[in-house]
Amino acid sequence: NNSGVVIGSSLPLSIGIEGEAAAFTHKPTGSNVDFRVNDNGTVKTAVRINSDTNVGINNSSPDESLAIALTNLLTKSFP
């Protein structure tokens, strides 16, 4: 059975299989997918994929295809 798992009802997140790919889908329009870590008791977003399919690493507001925050003062983007 490849129907997957659905979490939530009004704003569901689904985890499933589509062909040969694993698929994580958040259904609401404009939604993000975040990967978070616990840094000594502080939960931080390590990676964000926004609804425009931009990816941010240590950057919760990516405005390019790949936006990496290297330090608090320096951000590098890759179109």
PDB file of N, CA and C in Angstrom:
ATOM      1  N   ASN A   1       0.838  -1.173   0.000  1.00  0.00           N
ATOM      2  CA  ASN A   1       0.000   0.000   0.000  1.00  0.00           C
ATOM      3  C   ASN A   1       0.884   1.237   0.000  1.00  0.00           C
ATOM      4  N   ASN A   2       0.769   2.094  -1.010  1.00  0.00           N
ATOM      5  CA  ASN A   2       1.560   3.311  -1.121  1.00  0.00           C
ATOM      6  C   ASN A   2       0.745   4.562  -0.825  1.00  0.00           C
ATOM      7  N   SER A   3      -0.328   4.430  -0.029  1.00  0.00           N
ATOM      8  CA  SER A   3      -1.189   5.582   0.229  1.00  0.00           C
ATOM      9  C   SER A   3      -0.529   6.600   1.141  1.00  0.00           C
ATOM     10  N   GLY A   4       0.468   6.206   1.912  1.00  0.00           N
ATOM     11  CA  GLY A   4       1.200   7.148   2.752  1.00  0.00           C
ATOM     12  C   GLY A   4       0.489   7.473   4.039  1.00  0.00           C
ATOM     13  N   VAL A   5       0.924   8.589   4.652  1.00  0.00           N
ATOM     14  CA  VAL A   5       0.415   9.030   5.942  1.00  0.00           C
ATOM     15  C   VAL A   5      -0.018  10.485   5.798  1.00  0.00           C
ATOM     16  N   VAL A   6      -1.166  10.823   6.358  1.00  0.00           N
ATOM     17  CA  VAL A   6      -1.633  12.201   6.374  1.00  0.00           C
ATOM     18  C   VAL A   6      -1.727  12.637   7.828  1.00  0.00           C
ATOM     19  N   ILE A   7      -1.123  13.804   8.138  1.00  0.00           N
ATOM     20  CA  ILE A   7      -1.130  14.344   9.490  1.00  0.00           C
ATOM     21  C   ILE A   7      -1.947  15.627   9.464  1.00  0.00           C
ATOM     22  N   GLY A   8      -2.930  15.724  10.341  1.00  0.00           N
ATOM     23  CA  GLY A   8      -3.797  16.897  10.378  1.00  0.00           C
ATOM     24  C   GLY A   8      -4.987  16.728   9.461  1.00  0.00           C
ATOM     25  N   SER A   9      -5.982  17.602   9.644  1.00  0.00           N
ATOM     26  CA  SER A   9      -7.175  17.487   8.799  1.00  0.00           C
ATOM     27  C   SER A   9      -7.449  18.769   8.022  1.00  0.00           C
ATOM     28  N   SER A  10      -7.435  19.937   8.680  1.00  0.00           N
ATOM     29  CA  SER A  10      -7.755  21.160   7.952  1.00  0.00           C
ATOM     30  C   SER A  10      -6.560  21.724   7.190  1.00  0.00           C
ATOM     31  N   LEU A  11      -5.329  21.490   7.661  1.00  0.00           N
ATOM     32  CA  LEU A  11      -4.100  21.936   6.989  1.00  0.00           C
ATOM     33  C   LEU A  11      -3.134  20.757   6.913  1.00  0.00           C
ATOM     34  N   PRO A  12      -3.472  19.717   6.130  1.00  0.00           N
ATOM     35  CA  PRO A  12      -2.736  18.458   6.207  1.00  0.00           C
ATOM     36  C   PRO A  12      -1.328  18.490   5.611  1.00  0.00           C
ATOM     37  N   LEU A  13      -0.487  17.677   6.213  1.00  0.00           N
ATOM     38  CA  LEU A  13       0.841  17.349   5.700  1.00  0.00           C
ATOM     39  C   LEU A  13       0.782  15.876   5.330  1.00  0.00           C
ATOM     40  N   SER A  14       1.215  15.539   4.128  1.00  0.00           N
ATOM     41  CA  SER A  14       1.199  14.133   3.744  1.00  0.00           C
ATOM     42  C   SER A  14       2.609  13.664   3.426  1.00  0.00           C
ATOM     43  N   ILE A  15       2.858  12.426   3.768  1.00  0.00           N
ATOM     44  CA  ILE A  15       4.127  11.771   3.479  1.00  0.00           C
ATOM     45  C   ILE A  15       3.769  10.512   2.710  1.00  0.00           C
ATOM     46  N   GLY A  16       4.293  10.400   1.500  1.00  0.00           N
ATOM     47  CA  GLY A  16       3.910   9.256   0.689  1.00  0.00           C
ATOM     48  C   GLY A  16       4.943   8.917  -0.363  1.00  0.00           C
ATOM     49  N   ILE A  17       4.544   8.079  -1.274  1.00  0.00           N
ATOM     50  CA  ILE A  17       5.399   7.639  -2.369  1.00  0.00           C
ATOM     51  C   ILE A  17       4.701   7.982  -3.668  1.00  0.00           C
ATOM     52  N   GLU A  18       5.430   8.651  -4.566  1.00  0.00           N
ATOM     53  CA  GLU A  18       4.921   8.963  -5.894  1.00  0.00           C
ATOM     54  C   GLU A  18       5.916   8.407  -6.897  1.00  0.00           C
ATOM     55  N   GLY A  19       5.555   7.317  -7.533  1.00  0.00           N
ATOM     56  CA  GLY A  19       6.488   6.642  -8.437  1.00  0.00           C
ATOM     57  C   GLY A  19       7.656   6.099  -7.634  1.00  0.00           C
ATOM     58  N   GLU A  20       8.855   6.529  -7.958  1.00  0.00           N
ATOM     59  CA  GLU A  20      10.046   6.088  -7.236  1.00  0.00           C
ATOM     60  C   GLU A  20      10.579   7.153  -6.287  1.00  0.00           C
ATOM     61  N   ALA A  21       9.751   8.156  -5.968  1.00  0.00           N
ATOM     62  CA  ALA A  21      10.190   9.256  -5.103  1.00  0.00           C
ATOM     63  C   ALA A  21       9.366   9.296  -3.821  1.00  0.00           C
ATOM     64  N   ALA A  22      10.028   9.641  -2.722  1.00  0.00           N
ATOM     65  CA  ALA A  22       9.317   9.949  -1.487  1.00  0.00           C
ATOM     66  C   ALA A  22       8.793  11.369  -1.620  1.00  0.00           C
ATOM     67  N   ALA A  23       7.582  11.621  -1.150  1.00  0.00           N
ATOM     68  CA  ALA A  23       6.983  12.946  -1.298  1.00  0.00           C
ATOM     69  C   ALA A  23       6.480  13.453   0.048  1.00  0.00           C
ATOM     70  N   PHE A  24       6.927  14.654   0.421  1.00  0.00           N
ATOM     71  CA  PHE A  24       6.438  15.371   1.586  1.00  0.00           C
ATOM     72  C   PHE A  24       5.630  16.546   1.028  1.00  0.00           C
ATOM     73  N   THR A  25       4.344  16.607   1.316  1.00  0.00           N
ATOM     74  CA  THR A  25       3.496  17.630   0.735  1.00  0.00           C
ATOM     75  C   THR A  25       2.691  18.331   1.818  1.00  0.00           C
ATOM     76  N   HIS A  26       2.813  19.651   1.882  1.00  0.00           N
ATOM     77  CA  HIS A  26       1.982  20.457   2.774  1.00  0.00           C
ATOM     78  C   HIS A  26       0.969  21.147   1.886  1.00  0.00           C
ATOM     79  N   LYS A  27      -0.289  20.853   2.047  1.00  0.00           N
ATOM     80  CA  LYS A  27      -1.336  21.223   1.101  1.00  0.00           C
ATOM     81  C   LYS A  27      -1.687  22.716   1.036  1.00  0.00           C
ATOM     82  N   PRO A  28      -1.662  23.485   2.135  1.00  0.00           N
ATOM     83  CA  PRO A  28      -2.133  24.868   2.051  1.00  0.00           C
ATOM     84  C   PRO A  28      -1.321  25.719   1.069  1.00  0.00           C
ATOM     85  N   THR A  29      -1.994  26.597   0.342  1.00  0.00           N
ATOM     86  CA  THR A  29      -1.338  27.513  -0.575  1.00  0.00           C
ATOM     87  C   THR A  29      -0.373  28.405   0.203  1.00  0.00           C
ATOM     88  N   GLY A  30       0.840  28.561  -0.326  1.00  0.00           N
ATOM     89  CA  GLY A  30       1.831  29.430   0.302  1.00  0.00           C
ATOM     90  C   GLY A  30       2.550  28.821   1.488  1.00  0.00           C
ATOM     91  N   SER A  31       2.417  27.515   1.683  1.00  0.00           N
ATOM     92  CA  SER A  31       3.027  26.889   2.855  1.00  0.00           C
ATOM     93  C   SER A  31       4.511  26.603   2.643  1.00  0.00           C
ATOM     94  N   ASN A  32       5.242  26.493   3.750  1.00  0.00           N
ATOM     95  CA  ASN A  32       6.664  26.149   3.752  1.00  0.00           C
ATOM     96  C   ASN A  32       6.844  24.754   4.326  1.00  0.00           C
ATOM     97  N   VAL A  33       7.984  24.144   4.033  1.00  0.00           N
ATOM     98  CA  VAL A  33       8.399  22.906   4.697  1.00  0.00           C
ATOM     99  C   VAL A  33       9.710  23.232   5.400  1.00  0.00           C
ATOM    100  N   ASP A  34       9.748  23.036   6.722  1.00  0.00           N
ATOM    101  CA  ASP A  34      10.934  23.330   7.528  1.00  0.00           C
ATOM    102  C   ASP A  34      11.532  22.055   8.089  1.00  0.00           C
ATOM    103  N   PHE A  35      12.850  22.026   8.148  1.00  0.00           N
ATOM    104  CA  PHE A  35      13.591  20.983   8.850  1.00  0.00           C
ATOM    105  C   PHE A  35      14.238  21.684  10.032  1.00  0.00           C
ATOM    106  N   ARG A  36      13.872  21.276  11.242  1.00  0.00           N
ATOM    107  CA  ARG A  36      14.337  21.964  12.444  1.00  0.00           C
ATOM    108  C   ARG A  36      15.230  21.063  13.279  1.00  0.00           C
ATOM    109  N   VAL A  37      16.124  21.715  14.023  1.00  0.00           N
ATOM    110  CA  VAL A  37      17.049  21.014  14.905  1.00  0.00           C
ATOM    111  C   VAL A  37      16.967  21.634  16.294  1.00  0.00           C
ATOM    112  N   ASN A  38      17.389  20.875  17.292  1.00  0.00           N
ATOM    113  CA  ASN A  38      17.459  21.366  18.661  1.00  0.00           C
ATOM    114  C   ASN A  38      18.915  21.665  18.977  1.00  0.00           C
ATOM    115  N   ASP A  39      19.236  22.938  19.142  1.00  0.00           N
ATOM    116  CA  ASP A  39      20.599  23.385  19.434  1.00  0.00           C
ATOM    117  C   ASP A  39      20.671  23.756  20.907  1.00  0.00           C
ATOM    118  N   ASN A  40      21.023  22.781  21.746  1.00  0.00           N
ATOM    119  CA  ASN A  40      21.130  22.993  23.195  1.00  0.00           C
ATOM    120  C   ASN A  40      19.877  23.618  23.789  1.00  0.00           C
ATOM    121  N   GLY A  41      18.707  23.110  23.407  1.00  0.00           N
ATOM    122  CA  GLY A  41      17.446  23.578  23.966  1.00  0.00           C
ATOM    123  C   GLY A  41      16.745  24.638  23.141  1.00  0.00           C
ATOM    124  N   THR A  42      17.395  25.169  22.109  1.00  0.00           N
ATOM    125  CA  THR A  42      16.783  26.155  21.227  1.00  0.00           C
ATOM    126  C   THR A  42      16.463  25.494  19.894  1.00  0.00           C
ATOM    127  N   VAL A  43      15.179  25.465  19.538  1.00  0.00           N
ATOM    128  CA  VAL A  43      14.773  24.870  18.264  1.00  0.00           C
ATOM    129  C   VAL A  43      14.983  25.903  17.166  1.00  0.00           C
ATOM    130  N   LYS A  44      15.729  25.510  16.127  1.00  0.00           N
ATOM    131  CA  LYS A  44      16.066  26.398  15.017  1.00  0.00           C
ATOM    132  C   LYS A  44      15.699  25.742  13.693  1.00  0.00           C
ATOM    133  N   THR A  45      15.280  26.576  12.731  1.00  0.00           N
ATOM    134  CA  THR A  45      15.028  26.078  11.379  1.00  0.00           C
ATOM    135  C   THR A  45      16.366  25.982  10.658  1.00  0.00           C
ATOM    136  N   ALA A  46      16.786  24.773  10.314  1.00  0.00           N
ATOM    137  CA  ALA A  46      18.055  24.564   9.616  1.00  0.00           C
ATOM    138  C   ALA A  46      17.877  24.698   8.109  1.00  0.00           C
ATOM    139  N   VAL A  47      16.742  24.204   7.589  1.00  0.00           N
ATOM    140  CA  VAL A  47      16.465  24.265   6.152  1.00  0.00           C
ATOM    141  C   VAL A  47      14.997  24.606   5.967  1.00  0.00           C
ATOM    142  N   ARG A  48      14.714  25.543   5.060  1.00  0.00           N
ATOM    143  CA  ARG A  48      13.334  25.869   4.696  1.00  0.00           C
ATOM    144  C   ARG A  48      13.188  25.771   3.178  1.00  0.00           C
ATOM    145  N   ILE A  49      12.118  25.113   2.740  1.00  0.00           N
ATOM    146  CA  ILE A  49      11.709  25.120   1.335  1.00  0.00           C
ATOM    147  C   ILE A  49      10.392  25.889   1.304  1.00  0.00           C
ATOM    148  N   ASN A  50      10.388  27.035   0.603  1.00  0.00           N
ATOM    149  CA  ASN A  50       9.162  27.835   0.599  1.00  0.00           C
ATOM    150  C   ASN A  50       8.271  27.449  -0.579  1.00  0.00           C
ATOM    151  N   SER A  51       7.113  28.079  -0.671  1.00  0.00           N
ATOM    152  CA  SER A  51       6.140  27.703  -1.686  1.00  0.00           C
ATOM    153  C   SER A  51       6.586  28.055  -3.100  1.00  0.00           C
ATOM    154  N   ASP A  52       7.621  28.904  -3.233  1.00  0.00           N
ATOM    155  CA  ASP A  52       8.198  29.209  -4.550  1.00  0.00           C
ATOM    156  C   ASP A  52       9.301  28.218  -4.921  1.00  0.00           C
ATOM    157  N   THR A  53       9.493  27.190  -4.111  1.00  0.00           N
ATOM    158  CA  THR A  53      10.529  26.154  -4.217  1.00  0.00           C
ATOM    159  C   THR A  53      11.930  26.701  -4.009  1.00  0.00           C
ATOM    160  N   ASN A  54      12.049  27.869  -3.376  1.00  0.00           N
ATOM    161  CA  ASN A  54      13.367  28.366  -2.977  1.00  0.00           C
ATOM    162  C   ASN A  54      13.782  27.636  -1.716  1.00  0.00           C
ATOM    163  N   VAL A  55      15.080  27.348  -1.594  1.00  0.00           N
ATOM    164  CA  VAL A  55      15.615  26.620  -0.455  1.00  0.00           C
ATOM    165  C   VAL A  55      16.518  27.539   0.341  1.00  0.00           C
ATOM    166  N   GLY A  56      16.295  27.605   1.640  1.00  0.00           N
ATOM    167  CA  GLY A  56      17.152  28.387   2.515  1.00  0.00           C
ATOM    168  C   GLY A  56      17.848  27.484   3.506  1.00  0.00           C
ATOM    169  N   ILE A  57      19.159  27.601   3.601  1.00  0.00           N
ATOM    170  CA  ILE A  57      19.936  26.878   4.601  1.00  0.00           C
ATOM    171  C   ILE A  57      20.371  27.914   5.628  1.00  0.00           C
ATOM    172  N   ASN A  58      19.931  27.733   6.873  1.00  0.00           N
ATOM    173  CA  ASN A  58      20.111  28.735   7.927  1.00  0.00           C
ATOM    174  C   ASN A  58      19.529  30.075   7.483  1.00  0.00           C
ATOM    175  N   ASN A  59      18.502  30.040   6.661  1.00  0.00           N
ATOM    176  CA  ASN A  59      17.861  31.236   6.119  1.00  0.00           C
ATOM    177  C   ASN A  59      16.366  30.929   6.016  1.00  0.00           C
ATOM    178  N   SER A  60      15.564  31.538   6.885  1.00  0.00           N
ATOM    179  CA  SER A  60      14.141  31.214   6.905  1.00  0.00           C
ATOM    180  C   SER A  60      13.319  32.037   5.917  1.00  0.00           C
ATOM    181  N   SER A  61      13.969  32.919   5.136  1.00  0.00           N
ATOM    182  CA  SER A  61      13.267  33.713   4.127  1.00  0.00           C
ATOM    183  C   SER A  61      14.020  33.687   2.801  1.00  0.00           C
ATOM    184  N   PRO A  62      14.211  32.494   2.208  1.00  0.00           N
ATOM    185  CA  PRO A  62      14.980  32.432   0.959  1.00  0.00           C
ATOM    186  C   PRO A  62      14.260  33.143  -0.180  1.00  0.00           C
ATOM    187  N   ASP A  63      14.993  34.022  -0.886  1.00  0.00           N
ATOM    188  CA  ASP A  63      14.395  34.734  -2.013  1.00  0.00           C
ATOM    189  C   ASP A  63      15.083  34.388  -3.327  1.00  0.00           C
ATOM    190  N   GLU A  64      15.937  33.391  -3.314  1.00  0.00           N
ATOM    191  CA  GLU A  64      16.606  32.867  -4.503  1.00  0.00           C
ATOM    192  C   GLU A  64      16.442  31.350  -4.498  1.00  0.00           C
ATOM    193  N   SER A  65      16.834  30.689  -5.592  1.00  0.00           N
ATOM    194  CA  SER A  65      16.712  29.228  -5.669  1.00  0.00           C
ATOM    195  C   SER A  65      17.412  28.536  -4.511  1.00  0.00           C
ATOM    196  N   LEU A  66      18.605  29.039  -4.150  1.00  0.00           N
ATOM    197  CA  LEU A  66      19.335  28.516  -3.005  1.00  0.00           C
ATOM    198  C   LEU A  66      19.946  29.692  -2.266  1.00  0.00           C
ATOM    199  N   ALA A  67      19.536  29.881  -1.023  1.00  0.00           N
ATOM    200  CA  ALA A  67      20.047  30.980  -0.206  1.00  0.00           C
ATOM    201  C   ALA A  67      20.666  30.395   1.055  1.00  0.00           C
ATOM    202  N   ILE A  68      21.943  30.635   1.257  1.00  0.00           N
ATOM    203  CA  ILE A  68      22.676  30.088   2.392  1.00  0.00           C
ATOM    204  C   ILE A  68      23.149  31.234   3.275  1.00  0.00           C
ATOM    205  N   ALA A  69      22.750  31.220   4.543  1.00  0.00           N
ATOM    206  CA  ALA A  69      23.240  32.209   5.497  1.00  0.00           C
ATOM    207  C   ALA A  69      24.491  31.618   6.143  1.00  0.00           C
ATOM    208  N   LEU A  70      25.652  32.149   5.778  1.00  0.00           N
ATOM    209  CA  LEU A  70      26.920  31.611   6.277  1.00  0.00           C
ATOM    210  C   LEU A  70      27.235  32.107   7.677  1.00  0.00           C
ATOM    211  N   THR A  71      26.889  33.347   7.982  1.00  0.00           N
ATOM    212  CA  THR A  71      27.010  33.922   9.322  1.00  0.00           C
ATOM    213  C   THR A  71      25.846  34.885   9.482  1.00  0.00           C
ATOM    214  N   ASN A  72      25.763  35.537  10.611  1.00  0.00           N
ATOM    215  CA  ASN A  72      24.701  36.515  10.804  1.00  0.00           C
ATOM    216  C   ASN A  72      24.875  37.719   9.890  1.00  0.00           C
ATOM    217  N   LEU A  73      26.081  37.958   9.386  1.00  0.00           N
ATOM    218  CA  LEU A  73      26.360  39.147   8.584  1.00  0.00           C
ATOM    219  C   LEU A  73      26.493  38.872   7.102  1.00  0.00           C
ATOM    220  N   LEU A  74      26.666  37.618   6.722  1.00  0.00           N
ATOM    221  CA  LEU A  74      26.960  37.286   5.336  1.00  0.00           C
ATOM    222  C   LEU A  74      25.946  36.278   4.815  1.00  0.00           C
ATOM    223  N   THR A  75      25.300  36.598   3.709  1.00  0.00           N
ATOM    224  CA  THR A  75      24.359  35.675   3.065  1.00  0.00           C
ATOM    225  C   THR A  75      24.755  35.533   1.600  1.00  0.00           C
ATOM    226  N   LYS A  76      24.789  34.317   1.111  1.00  0.00           N
ATOM    227  CA  LYS A  76      25.144  34.027  -0.276  1.00  0.00           C
ATOM    228  C   LYS A  76      23.933  33.393  -0.945  1.00  0.00           C
ATOM    229  N   SER A  77      23.554  33.873  -2.124  1.00  0.00           N
ATOM    230  CA  SER A  77      22.415  33.331  -2.867  1.00  0.00           C
ATOM    231  C   SER A  77      22.897  32.814  -4.207  1.00  0.00           C
ATOM    232  N   PHE A  78      22.241  31.770  -4.685  1.00  0.00           N
ATOM    233  CA  PHE A  78      22.543  31.152  -5.970  1.00  0.00           C
ATOM    234  C   PHE A  78      21.272  31.129  -6.795  1.00  0.00           C
ATOM    235  N   PRO A  79      21.185  31.904  -7.865  1.00  0.00           N
ATOM    236  CA  PRO A  79      19.951  31.943  -8.670  1.00  0.00           C
ATOM    237  C   PRO A  79      19.658  30.620  -9.364  1.00  0.00           C
TER     238      PRO A  79
END
